[in-house]
PDB file of C-alpha atoms and ligand atoms in Angstrom:
ATOM      1  CA  MET V   1       0.000   0.000   0.000  1.00 90.00           C
ATOM      2  CA  THR V   2       1.278   3.496  -0.844  1.00 96.00           C
ATOM      3  CA  GLN V   3       2.463   5.491   2.192  1.00 97.00           C
ATOM      4  CA  ASN V   4       1.825   9.240   2.046  1.00 98.00           C
ATOM      5  CA  PHE V   5       4.297  11.931   3.107  1.00 98.00           C
ATOM      6  CA  ILE V   6       4.370  15.714   2.725  1.00 98.00           C
ATOM      7  CA  VAL V   7       6.657  18.674   3.270  1.00 98.00           C
ATOM      8  CA  ILE V   8       4.779  21.701   4.590  1.00 98.00           C
ATOM      9  CA  GLY V   9       6.155  25.177   3.842  1.00 98.00           C
ATOM     10  CA  ASN V  10       5.580  28.620   2.371  1.00 98.00           C
ATOM     11  CA  PRO V  11       6.994  28.999  -0.225  1.00 97.00           C
ATOM     12  CA  ILE V  12       7.282  25.314  -1.066  1.00 98.00           C
ATOM     13  CA  SER V  13       7.523  24.933  -4.856  1.00 97.00           C
ATOM     14  CA  HIS V  14      11.349  24.906  -4.729  1.00 94.00           C
ATOM     15  CA  SER V  15      11.577  22.043  -2.213  1.00 96.00           C
ATOM     16  CA  LYS V  16      13.861  19.168  -3.190  1.00 95.00           C
ATOM     17  CA  SER V  17      12.435  16.874  -0.517  1.00 97.00           C
ATOM     18  CA  PRO V  18      10.021  14.937  -2.812  1.00 98.00           C
ATOM     19  CA  GLN V  19      12.849  13.920  -5.149  1.00 97.00           C
ATOM     20  CA  ILE V  20      15.138  12.987  -2.264  1.00 98.00           C
ATOM     21  CA  HIS V  21      12.531  10.860  -0.468  1.00 98.00           C
ATOM     22  CA  GLN V  22      11.342   9.186  -3.682  1.00 97.00           C
ATOM     23  CA  THR V  23      14.982   8.209  -4.282  1.00 97.00           C
ATOM     24  CA  PHE V  24      15.243   6.707  -0.774  1.00 98.00           C
ATOM     25  CA  ALA V  25      11.956   4.840  -1.322  1.00 98.00           C
ATOM     26  CA  ALA V  26      13.115   3.403  -4.641  1.00 97.00           C
ATOM     27  CA  GLN V  27      16.275   2.180  -2.934  1.00 96.00           C
ATOM     28  CA  SER V  28      14.214   0.473  -0.194  1.00 96.00           C
ATOM     29  CA  GLU V  29      11.705  -0.829  -2.747  1.00 97.00           C
ATOM     30  CA  ILE V  30       8.760   0.687  -0.919  1.00 97.00           C
ATOM     31  CA  ASP V  31       5.882   2.559  -2.471  1.00 97.00           C
ATOM     32  CA  ILE V  32       5.523   6.131  -1.247  1.00 98.00           C
ATOM     33  CA  LEU V  33       3.921   9.351  -2.436  1.00 98.00           C
ATOM     34  CA  TYR V  34       5.804  12.416  -1.128  1.00 98.00           C
ATOM     35  CA  GLN V  35       4.217  15.765  -1.992  1.00 98.00           C
ATOM     36  CA  ARG V  36       4.821  19.467  -1.429  1.00 98.00           C
ATOM     37  CA  GLN V  37       2.118  21.010   0.755  1.00 98.00           C
ATOM     38  CA  TYR V  38       1.653  24.770   0.557  1.00 98.00           C
ATOM     39  CA  CYS V  39       0.182  26.313   3.725  1.00 98.00           C
ATOM     40  CA  PRO V  40      -0.912  29.906   4.458  1.00 98.00           C
ATOM     41  CA  ASP V  41       1.519  31.542   6.867  1.00 98.00           C
ATOM     42  CA  ASN V  42      -0.444  31.316  10.130  1.00 98.00           C
ATOM     43  CA  GLU V  43      -0.688  28.879  13.018  1.00 98.00           C
ATOM     44  CA  ALA V  44      -4.339  27.896  12.561  1.00 98.00           C
ATOM     45  CA  SER V  45      -3.775  26.939   8.927  1.00 98.00           C
ATOM     46  CA  PHE V  46      -0.677  24.946   9.805  1.00 98.00           C
ATOM     47  CA  ILE V  47      -2.481  22.950  12.485  1.00 98.00           C
ATOM     48  CA  ALA V  48      -5.431  22.359  10.159  1.00 98.00           C
ATOM     49  CA  VAL V  49      -3.080  21.016   7.461  1.00 98.00           C
ATOM     50  CA  VAL V  50      -1.288  18.731   9.925  1.00 98.00           C
ATOM     51  CA  GLU V  51      -4.510  17.364  11.421  1.00 97.00           C
ATOM     52  CA  ALA V  52      -6.126  16.774   8.041  1.00 98.00           C
ATOM     53  CA  PHE V  53      -3.004  14.987   6.817  1.00 98.00           C
ATOM     54  CA  PHE V  54      -2.621  12.632   9.768  1.00 98.00           C
ATOM     55  CA  ASN V  55      -6.380  12.060  10.169  1.00 97.00           C
ATOM     56  CA  GLY V  56      -6.300  10.959   6.541  1.00 97.00           C
ATOM     57  CA  GLY V  57      -3.695   8.311   7.314  1.00 97.00           C
ATOM     58  CA  GLY V  58      -0.541  10.282   6.442  1.00 98.00           C
ATOM     59  CA  GLY V  59       2.695   8.521   7.384  1.00 98.00           C
ATOM     60  CA  GLY V  60       4.915  11.498   8.158  1.00 98.00           C
ATOM     61  CA  ALA V  61       5.543  15.149   7.377  1.00 98.00           C
ATOM     62  CA  ASN V  62       8.543  17.386   7.037  1.00 98.00           C
ATOM     63  CA  VAL V  63       8.216  20.981   8.137  1.00 98.00           C
ATOM     64  CA  THR V  64      10.170  23.828   6.602  1.00 97.00           C
ATOM     65  CA  VAL V  65      10.264  27.637   6.644  1.00 96.00           C
ATOM     66  CA  PRO V  66       8.333  29.379   8.211  1.00 98.00           C
ATOM     67  CA  PHE V  67       6.628  26.658  10.264  1.00 98.00           C
ATOM     68  CA  LYS V  68       9.397  24.955  12.272  1.00 98.00           C
ATOM     69  CA  GLN V  69       8.696  26.979  15.442  1.00 98.00           C
ATOM     70  CA  ILE V  70       4.913  26.649  15.103  1.00 98.00           C
ATOM     71  CA  ALA V  71       5.321  22.880  14.745  1.00 98.00           C
ATOM     72  CA  PHE V  72       7.501  22.915  17.857  1.00 98.00           C
ATOM     73  CA  THR V  73       4.850  24.766  19.913  1.00 98.00           C
ATOM     74  CA  HIS V  74       2.118  22.433  18.671  1.00 97.00           C
ATOM     75  CA  CYS V  75       4.030  19.290  19.717  1.00 98.00           C
ATOM     76  CA  GLN V  76       5.272  20.866  22.954  1.00 97.00           C
ATOM     77  CA  GLU V  77       1.673  21.486  24.032  1.00 95.00           C
ATOM     78  CA  GLN V  78       1.112  17.745  23.768  1.00 91.00           C
ATOM     79  CA  GLY V  79       4.415  16.895  25.513  1.00 93.00           C
ATOM     80  CA  ASN V  80       5.446  15.032  22.383  1.00 96.00           C
ATOM     81  CA  LEU V  81       8.930  16.209  21.360  1.00 98.00           C
ATOM     82  CA  SER V  82      12.318  14.540  20.872  1.00 98.00           C
ATOM     83  CA  GLU V  83      15.216  15.971  22.864  1.00 98.00           C
ATOM     84  CA  HIS V  84      16.809  17.411  19.719  1.00 98.00           C
ATOM     85  CA  ALA V  85      13.554  19.199  18.801  1.00 98.00           C
ATOM     86  CA  ARG V  86      13.033  20.433  22.367  1.00 98.00           C
ATOM     87  CA  VAL V  87      16.528  21.912  22.594  1.00 98.00           C
ATOM     88  CA  ALA V  88      16.460  23.300  19.041  1.00 98.00           C
ATOM     89  CA  GLY V  89      13.077  24.936  19.693  1.00 98.00           C
ATOM     90  CA  ALA V  90      12.109  23.779  16.214  1.00 98.00           C
ATOM     91  CA  VAL V  91      10.590  20.724  14.526  1.00 98.00           C
ATOM     92  CA  ASN V  92      11.348  19.522  10.992  1.00 98.00           C
ATOM     93  CA  THR V  93       9.845  16.016  11.229  1.00 98.00           C
ATOM     94  CA  LEU V  94       6.326  14.992  12.305  1.00 98.00           C
ATOM     95  CA  LEU V  95       4.850  11.553  12.865  1.00 98.00           C
ATOM     96  CA  ILE V  96       2.134   9.982  14.988  1.00 97.00           C
ATOM     97  CA  ARG V  97       3.342   8.558  18.289  1.00 95.00           C
ATOM     98  CA  GLY V  98       0.752   7.341  20.782  1.00 89.00           C
ATOM     99  CA  ASP V  99      -2.361   9.207  19.790  1.00 89.00           C
ATOM    100  CA  ALA V 100      -0.676  12.528  19.161  1.00 94.00           C
ATOM    101  CA  VAL V 101       1.574  14.259  16.667  1.00 97.00           C
ATOM    102  CA  TYR V 102       5.234  13.836  17.678  1.00 98.00           C
ATOM    103  CA  GLY V 103       7.928  16.314  16.647  1.00 98.00           C
ATOM    104  CA  ASP V 104      11.577  15.573  15.978  1.00 98.00           C
ATOM    105  CA  ASN V 105      14.404  17.669  14.549  1.00 98.00           C
ATOM    106  CA  THR V 106      16.906  15.900  12.304  1.00 98.00           C
ATOM    107  CA  ASP V 107      18.736  19.005  11.006  1.00 98.00           C
ATOM    108  CA  GLY V 108      21.566  19.072  13.552  1.00 98.00           C
ATOM    109  CA  GLN V 109      22.143  15.318  13.518  1.00 98.00           C
ATOM    110  CA  GLY V 110      22.033  15.515   9.708  1.00 98.00           C
ATOM    111  CA  LEU V 111      24.924  17.970   9.814  1.00 98.00           C
ATOM    112  CA  VAL V 112      26.888  15.768  12.228  1.00 98.00           C
ATOM    113  CA  ASN V 113      26.258  12.631  10.140  1.00 98.00           C
ATOM    114  CA  HIS V 114      27.401  14.427   6.989  1.00 98.00           C
ATOM    115  CA  ILE V 115      30.588  15.663   8.661  1.00 98.00           C
ATOM    116  CA  ILE V 116      31.330  12.133   9.904  1.00 98.00           C
ATOM    117  CA  SER V 117      30.739  10.743   6.403  1.00 98.00           C
ATOM    118  CA  LEU V 118      33.270  13.241   5.048  1.00 98.00           C
ATOM    119  CA  GLY V 119      35.818  11.680   7.398  1.00 98.00           C
ATOM    120  CA  TRP V 120      36.237  14.916   9.343  1.00 98.00           C
ATOM    121  CA  PRO V 121      37.023  14.136  13.002  1.00 97.00           C
ATOM    122  CA  LEU V 122      34.550  15.539  15.551  1.00 98.00           C
ATOM    123  CA  LYS V 123      35.839  13.763  18.653  1.00 98.00           C
ATOM    124  CA  LYS V 124      37.976  16.238  20.644  1.00 98.00           C
ATOM    125  CA  ALA V 125      37.593  18.832  17.871  1.00 98.00           C
ATOM    126  CA  ARG V 126      37.863  22.557  18.543  1.00 98.00           C
ATOM    127  CA  VAL V 127      34.732  23.904  16.887  1.00 98.00           C
ATOM    128  CA  ALA V 128      33.445  27.390  16.115  1.00 98.00           C
ATOM    129  CA  ILE V 129      29.949  28.177  14.888  1.00 98.00           C
ATOM    130  CA  ILE V 130      29.332  31.530  13.220  1.00 98.00           C
ATOM    131  CA  GLY V 131      25.706  32.620  13.668  1.00 98.00           C
ATOM    132  CA  ALA V 132      23.250  32.565  16.547  1.00 98.00           C
ATOM    133  CA  GLY V 133      19.881  32.081  14.842  1.00 97.00           C
ATOM    134  CA  GLY V 134      17.737  29.005  14.394  1.00 97.00           C
ATOM    135  CA  ALA V 135      20.299  27.149  12.274  1.00 97.00           C
ATOM    136  CA  ALA V 136      23.002  27.525  14.940  1.00 98.00           C
ATOM    137  CA  ARG V 137      20.609  26.601  17.759  1.00 98.00           C
ATOM    138  CA  GLY V 138      19.802  23.270  16.134  1.00 97.00           C
ATOM    139  CA  VAL V 139      23.363  22.020  15.757  1.00 98.00           C
ATOM    140  CA  VAL V 140      24.835  22.676  19.214  1.00 98.00           C
ATOM    141  CA  LEU V 141      23.496  19.613  21.055  1.00 98.00           C
ATOM    142  CA  PRO V 142      24.326  17.079  18.288  1.00 98.00           C
ATOM    143  CA  LEU V 143      27.867  18.519  18.031  1.00 98.00           C
ATOM    144  CA  ILE V 144      28.435  18.236  21.784  1.00 98.00           C
ATOM    145  CA  GLN V 145      27.006  14.693  21.751  1.00 98.00           C
ATOM    146  CA  ALA V 146      29.525  13.867  19.009  1.00 98.00           C
ATOM    147  CA  GLY V 147      32.313  14.540  21.515  1.00 98.00           C
ATOM    148  CA  ILE V 148      33.801  17.875  20.486  1.00 98.00           C
ATOM    149  CA  ALA V 149      36.386  19.362  22.846  1.00 98.00           C
ATOM    150  CA  SER V 150      35.450  23.021  22.763  1.00 98.00           C
ATOM    151  CA  LEU V 151      32.833  25.287  21.240  1.00 98.00           C
ATOM    152  CA  THR V 152      32.874  28.986  20.399  1.00 98.00           C
ATOM    153  CA  ILE V 153      29.780  30.748  19.070  1.00 98.00           C
ATOM    154  CA  ALA V 154      30.543  33.935  17.132  1.00 98.00           C
ATOM    155  CA  ASN V 155      27.872  36.295  15.880  1.00 98.00           C
ATOM    156  CA  ARG V 156      27.581  39.750  14.332  1.00 98.00           C
ATOM    157  CA  THR V 157      25.363  40.679  17.285  1.00 98.00           C
ATOM    158  CA  LEU V 158      27.245  39.453  20.378  1.00 98.00           C
ATOM    159  CA  SER V 159      24.213  39.660  22.696  1.00 98.00           C
ATOM    160  CA  LYS V 160      22.344  37.146  20.534  1.00 98.00           C
ATOM    161  CA  ALA V 161      25.179  34.624  20.888  1.00 98.00           C
ATOM    162  CA  GLN V 162      25.207  35.152  24.663  1.00 98.00           C
ATOM    163  CA  THR V 163      21.429  34.747  24.910  1.00 98.00           C
ATOM    164  CA  LEU V 164      21.617  31.595  22.807  1.00 98.00           C
ATOM    165  CA  VAL V 165      24.186  30.030  25.145  1.00 98.00           C
ATOM    166  CA  THR V 166      22.105  30.953  28.214  1.00 98.00           C
ATOM    167  CA  GLU V 167      18.963  29.443  26.696  1.00 98.00           C
ATOM    168  CA  LEU V 168      20.656  26.290  25.448  1.00 98.00           C
ATOM    169  CA  SER V 169      22.374  25.713  28.802  1.00 98.00           C
ATOM    170  CA  ALA V 170      19.019  26.025  30.561  1.00 98.00           C
ATOM    171  CA  ALA V 171      17.435  23.579  28.114  1.00 98.00           C
ATOM    172  CA  SER V 172      20.016  20.786  28.308  1.00 98.00           C
ATOM    173  CA  GLN V 173      22.340  19.478  31.015  1.00 98.00           C
ATOM    174  CA  THR V 174      24.628  18.120  28.305  1.00 98.00           C
ATOM    175  CA  ILE V 175      25.045  21.655  26.960  1.00 98.00           C
ATOM    176  CA  GLU V 176      25.274  23.185  30.432  1.00 98.00           C
ATOM    177  CA  LYS V 177      28.325  20.991  31.170  1.00 97.00           C
ATOM    178  CA  GLN V 178      30.125  22.261  28.060  1.00 97.00           C
ATOM    179  CA  ALA V 179      31.915  25.588  28.430  1.00 94.00           C
ATOM    180  CA  ILE V 180      30.871  27.654  25.402  1.00 98.00           C
ATOM    181  CA  GLU V 181      32.699  30.850  24.528  1.00 98.00           C
ATOM    182  CA  THR V 182      31.095  33.712  22.664  1.00 98.00           C
ATOM    183  CA  CYS V 183      32.518  36.597  20.638  1.00 98.00           C
ATOM    184  CA  THR V 184      31.648  38.795  17.676  1.00 98.00           C
ATOM    185  CA  THR V 185      32.340  37.347  14.237  1.00 98.00           C
ATOM    186  CA  ALA V 186      35.118  39.871  13.604  1.00 97.00           C
ATOM    187  CA  GLU V 187      36.767  38.906  16.932  1.00 98.00           C
ATOM    188  CA  LEU V 188      36.903  35.197  16.112  1.00 98.00           C
ATOM    189  CA  THR V 189      40.620  34.373  15.865  1.00 98.00           C
ATOM    190  CA  GLY V 190      43.018  31.490  16.444  1.00 98.00           C
ATOM    191  CA  GLU V 191      43.141  27.846  15.441  1.00 98.00           C
ATOM    192  CA  PHE V 192      40.086  25.630  15.054  1.00 98.00           C
ATOM    193  CA  ASP V 193      39.582  22.149  13.690  1.00 98.00           C
ATOM    194  CA  LEU V 194      36.147  23.003  12.287  1.00 98.00           C
ATOM    195  CA  ILE V 195      34.339  26.264  11.600  1.00 98.00           C
ATOM    196  CA  ILE V 196      30.656  26.112  10.636  1.00 98.00           C
ATOM    197  CA  ASN V 197      28.891  29.016   8.955  1.00 98.00           C
ATOM    198  CA  ALA V 198      25.336  28.903  10.318  1.00 98.00           C
ATOM    199  CA  THR V 199      24.429  32.456   9.284  1.00 98.00           C
ATOM    200  CA  SER V 200      22.064  33.348   6.479  1.00 96.00           C
ATOM    201  CA  ILE V 201      24.669  35.667   4.928  1.00 96.00           C
ATOM    202  CA  GLY V 202      24.982  33.397   1.884  1.00 91.00           C
ATOM    203  CA  LEU V 203      21.505  34.599   0.869  1.00 91.00           C
ATOM    204  CA  THR V 204      22.777  38.189   0.706  1.00 93.00           C
ATOM    205  CA  GLU V 205      25.454  40.108  -1.174  1.00 91.00           C
ATOM    206  CA  HIS V 206      27.417  40.638   2.047  1.00 94.00           C
ATOM    207  CA  THR V 207      30.476  38.717   3.209  1.00 94.00           C
ATOM    208  CA  LEU V 208      31.499  37.833   6.749  1.00 97.00           C
ATOM    209  CA  PRO V 209      34.322  39.808   8.379  1.00 97.00           C
ATOM    210  CA  ILE V 210      36.893  37.013   8.791  1.00 97.00           C
ATOM    211  CA  ALA V 211      40.048  37.837  10.768  1.00 97.00           C
ATOM    212  CA  ASP V 212      43.307  37.070   8.987  1.00 97.00           C
ATOM    213  CA  SER V 213      44.508  35.193  12.071  1.00 97.00           C
ATOM    214  CA  LEU V 214      41.545  32.782  11.944  1.00 98.00           C
ATOM    215  CA  ASN V 215      42.535  29.289  10.787  1.00 98.00           C
ATOM    216  CA  THR V 216      40.774  25.957  10.490  1.00 98.00           C
ATOM    217  CA  HIS V 217      41.381  22.477   9.096  1.00 98.00           C
ATOM    218  CA  TYR V 218      37.756  22.103   7.984  1.00 98.00           C
ATOM    219  CA  ALA V 219      35.137  24.686   6.996  1.00 98.00           C
ATOM    220  CA  TYR V 220      31.448  23.898   6.554  1.00 98.00           C
ATOM    221  CA  ASP V 221      28.713  26.191   5.209  1.00 98.00           C
ATOM    222  CA  MET V 222      25.153  25.111   5.935  1.00 98.00           C
ATOM    223  CA  MET V 223      24.018  26.807   2.677  1.00 97.00           C
ATOM    224  CA  TYR V 224      24.261  25.086  -0.696  1.00 95.00           C
ATOM    225  CA  GLY V 225      23.496  25.647  -4.340  1.00 91.00           C
ATOM    226  CA  ARG V 226      25.299  28.979  -4.661  1.00 92.00           C
ATOM    227  CA  ALA V 227      28.799  30.459  -4.554  1.00 93.00           C
ATOM    228  CA  LEU V 228      29.912  30.643  -0.915  1.00 96.00           C
ATOM    229  CA  PRO V 229      32.733  33.157  -0.246  1.00 97.00           C
ATOM    230  CA  PHE V 230      33.141  31.718   3.289  1.00 97.00           C
ATOM    231  CA  LEU V 231      34.221  28.366   1.810  1.00 98.00           C
ATOM    232  CA  ALA V 232      36.343  29.985  -0.910  1.00 97.00           C
ATOM    233  CA  HIS V 233      38.249  31.908   1.783  1.00 98.00           C
ATOM    234  CA  PHE V 234      39.214  28.817   3.773  1.00 98.00           C
ATOM    235  CA  ALA V 235      39.796  26.612   0.700  1.00 98.00           C
ATOM    236  CA  GLN V 236      42.359  29.153  -0.459  1.00 98.00           C
ATOM    237  CA  ARG V 237      44.107  28.769   2.896  1.00 98.00           C
ATOM    238  CA  GLY V 238      44.308  24.991   2.492  1.00 98.00           C
ATOM    239  CA  ALA V 239      41.279  23.851   4.497  1.00 98.00           C
ATOM    240  CA  GLN V 240      38.922  21.084   3.403  1.00 98.00           C
ATOM    241  CA  VAL V 241      35.500  22.596   2.772  1.00 98.00           C
ATOM    242  CA  SER V 242      31.914  21.492   2.258  1.00 98.00           C
ATOM    243  CA  ASP V 243      28.594  23.146   1.563  1.00 97.00           C
ATOM    244  CA  GLY V 244      25.374  21.994   3.223  1.00 97.00           C
ATOM    245  CA  TYR V 245      23.964  19.835   0.446  1.00 96.00           C
ATOM    246  CA  GLY V 246      25.008  16.677   2.286  1.00 97.00           C
ATOM    247  CA  MET V 247      23.291  17.980   5.419  1.00 98.00           C
ATOM    248  CA  LEU V 248      20.068  18.260   3.415  1.00 97.00           C
ATOM    249  CA  ILE V 249      20.358  14.626   2.297  1.00 98.00           C
ATOM    250  CA  ASN V 250      21.325  13.414   5.767  1.00 98.00           C
ATOM    251  CA  GLN V 251      18.493  15.193   7.600  1.00 98.00           C
ATOM    252  CA  ALA V 252      16.078  13.748   5.033  1.00 98.00           C
ATOM    253  CA  ALA V 253      17.509  10.256   5.540  1.00 98.00           C
ATOM    254  CA  LEU V 254      16.993  10.498   9.302  1.00 98.00           C
ATOM    255  CA  SER V 255      13.340  11.516   8.764  1.00 98.00           C
ATOM    256  CA  PHE V 256      12.836   8.695   6.264  1.00 98.00           C
ATOM    257  CA  GLU V 257      14.387   6.132   8.615  1.00 98.00           C
ATOM    258  CA  CYS V 258      12.262   7.291  11.521  1.00 97.00           C
ATOM    259  CA  TRP V 259       9.046   7.051   9.444  1.00 98.00           C
ATOM    260  CA  THR V 260       9.707   3.801   7.595  1.00 97.00           C
ATOM    261  CA  GLY V 261      12.246   1.905   9.696  1.00 97.00           C
ATOM    262  CA  LYS V 262      14.300   1.429   6.497  1.00 97.00           C
ATOM    263  CA  ALA V 263      18.004   2.321   6.494  1.00 97.00           C
ATOM    264  CA  VAL V 264      19.143   4.682   3.715  1.00 98.00           C
ATOM    265  CA  ASP V 265      22.369   4.142   1.744  1.00 97.00           C
ATOM    266  CA  ILE V 266      23.193   7.840   1.530  1.00 97.00           C
ATOM    267  CA  ALA V 267      26.192   7.528  -0.785  1.00 95.00           C
ATOM    268  CA  ALA V 268      24.149   5.525  -3.303  1.00 96.00           C
ATOM    269  CA  ALA V 269      21.161   7.887  -3.001  1.00 96.00           C
ATOM    270  CA  THR V 270      23.376  10.938  -3.539  1.00 94.00           C
ATOM    271  CA  LYS V 271      24.704   9.402  -6.771  1.00 92.00           C
ATOM    272  CA  ASP V 272      21.106   8.983  -7.933  1.00 90.00           C
ATOM    273  CA  LEU V 273      20.374  12.664  -7.307  1.00 90.00           C
ATOM    274  CA  PRO V 274      22.736  14.328  -9.813  1.00 67.00           C
ATOM    275  CA  SER V 275      20.410  17.086 -10.910  1.00 58.00           C
ATOM    276  CA  LEU V 276      19.880  18.734  -7.521  1.00 55.00           C
TER     277      LEU V 276
HETATM  278  P1  ATR I   1      18.352  31.025  10.605  1.00 90.52           P
HETATM  279  O1  ATR I   1      17.083  30.430  11.133  1.00 90.52           O
HETATM  280  O2  ATR I   1      18.671  30.694   9.177  1.00 90.52           O
HETATM  281  O3  ATR I   1      19.509  30.769  11.507  1.00 90.52           O
HETATM  282  P2  ATR I   1      18.035  33.682  11.677  1.00 90.52           P
HETATM  283  O4  ATR I   1      17.466  33.123  12.927  1.00 90.52           O
HETATM  284  O5  ATR I   1      17.396  34.889  11.066  1.00 90.52           O
HETATM  285  O6  ATR I   1      18.066  32.606  10.520  1.00 90.52           O
HETATM  286  O7  ATR I   1      19.588  33.976  11.938  1.00 90.52           O
HETATM  287  C1  ATR I   1      20.385  34.529  10.945  1.00 90.52           C
HETATM  288  C2  ATR I   1      21.847  34.528  11.411  1.00 90.52           C
HETATM  289  O8  ATR I   1      22.655  35.016  10.346  1.00 90.52           O
HETATM  290  C3  ATR I   1      22.115  35.423  12.604  1.00 90.52           C
HETATM  291  O9  ATR I   1      23.183  34.882  13.334  1.00 90.52           O
HETATM  292  C4  ATR I   1      22.522  36.741  11.920  1.00 90.52           C
HETATM  293  O10 ATR I   1      23.314  37.583  12.703  1.00 90.52           O
HETATM  294  P3  ATR I   1      22.613  38.638  13.733  1.00 90.52           P
HETATM  295  O11 ATR I   1      22.160  37.826  14.902  1.00 90.52           O
HETATM  296  O12 ATR I   1      23.698  39.591  14.073  1.00 90.52           O
HETATM  297  O13 ATR I   1      21.478  39.263  12.966  1.00 90.52           O
HETATM  298  C5  ATR I   1      23.348  36.193  10.773  1.00 90.52           C
HETATM  299  N1  ATR I   1      23.425  37.143   9.654  1.00 90.52           N
HETATM  300  C6  ATR I   1      22.485  37.420   8.741  1.00 90.52           C
HETATM  301  N2  ATR I   1      22.908  38.347   7.873  1.00 90.52           N
HETATM  302  C7  ATR I   1      24.176  38.683   8.247  1.00 90.52           C
HETATM  303  C8  ATR I   1      25.162  39.591   7.767  1.00 90.52           C
HETATM  304  N3  ATR I   1      24.941  40.360   6.710  1.00 90.52           N
HETATM  305  N4  ATR I   1      26.356  39.654   8.425  1.00 90.52           N
HETATM  306  C9  ATR I   1      26.592  38.870   9.497  1.00 90.52           C
HETATM  307  N5  ATR I   1      25.703  37.987  10.021  1.00 90.52           N
HETATM  308  C10 ATR I   1      24.508  37.901   9.402  1.00 90.52           C
END
């Protein structure tokens, strides 16, 4: 029997999720229909879409911009959140657990899984994240769980980085135990093993102020599908670099596995997705 899945967003026509999930399904030889679901940008409409979908027998939903926080609040009210979603304050994956809609967040673990698949060491790594918005918030717990040695969060607006650390430490004992430094982006200097760009600057014409004394072995930009000056800068200085396309595939694989119980061969699936 065909299992139904959707990705809910606004806008949604650009979403690559249907193609990615159909590729996973073909690999697992299961029959799924994965569709884009447009939703008006308000909470009542989002909840109506989710309820109609699951009441109609839907198997699972992804949630994208601008609904990740609304999905979080909806699941939180029912006490039905994974730890990663609770700490991230955002939900990208919905399913039915018990009698209620359950929210998970696979974005941060997707990033960690991609970095591991690149062969980049995370255990004992000195890591810096640039950015203090939703994207940064979602990756802190999975990175700490992966065994990093130290974490610095740098942001254009220092107070936002400080507030983020305070909130994350209050939300998770694992994070509270990790000393996290903060600074402005321009002040970020020294030697790191991994620097992650979690800002949305790649969507603009601006470039980050990167100190000349800032060095890293590995640089990762969570954006993809466009020229990324952040990566070009560190590639020129001899670092290994990656954009966030693999994070997209890995977060999707985690959602797919949680819905279907089928393991995804990500390397094989990525080869089958040449046009993305
Ligand atoms: P997201 O959910 O994608 O993380 P967000 O919550 O709006 O989006 O956060 C955007 C992040 O990108 C913030 O860290 C923001 O820095 P500020 O907190 O100082 O606003 C960062 N950002 C966006 N545009 C930037 C720019 N031109 N220069 C530096 N940082 C920028």
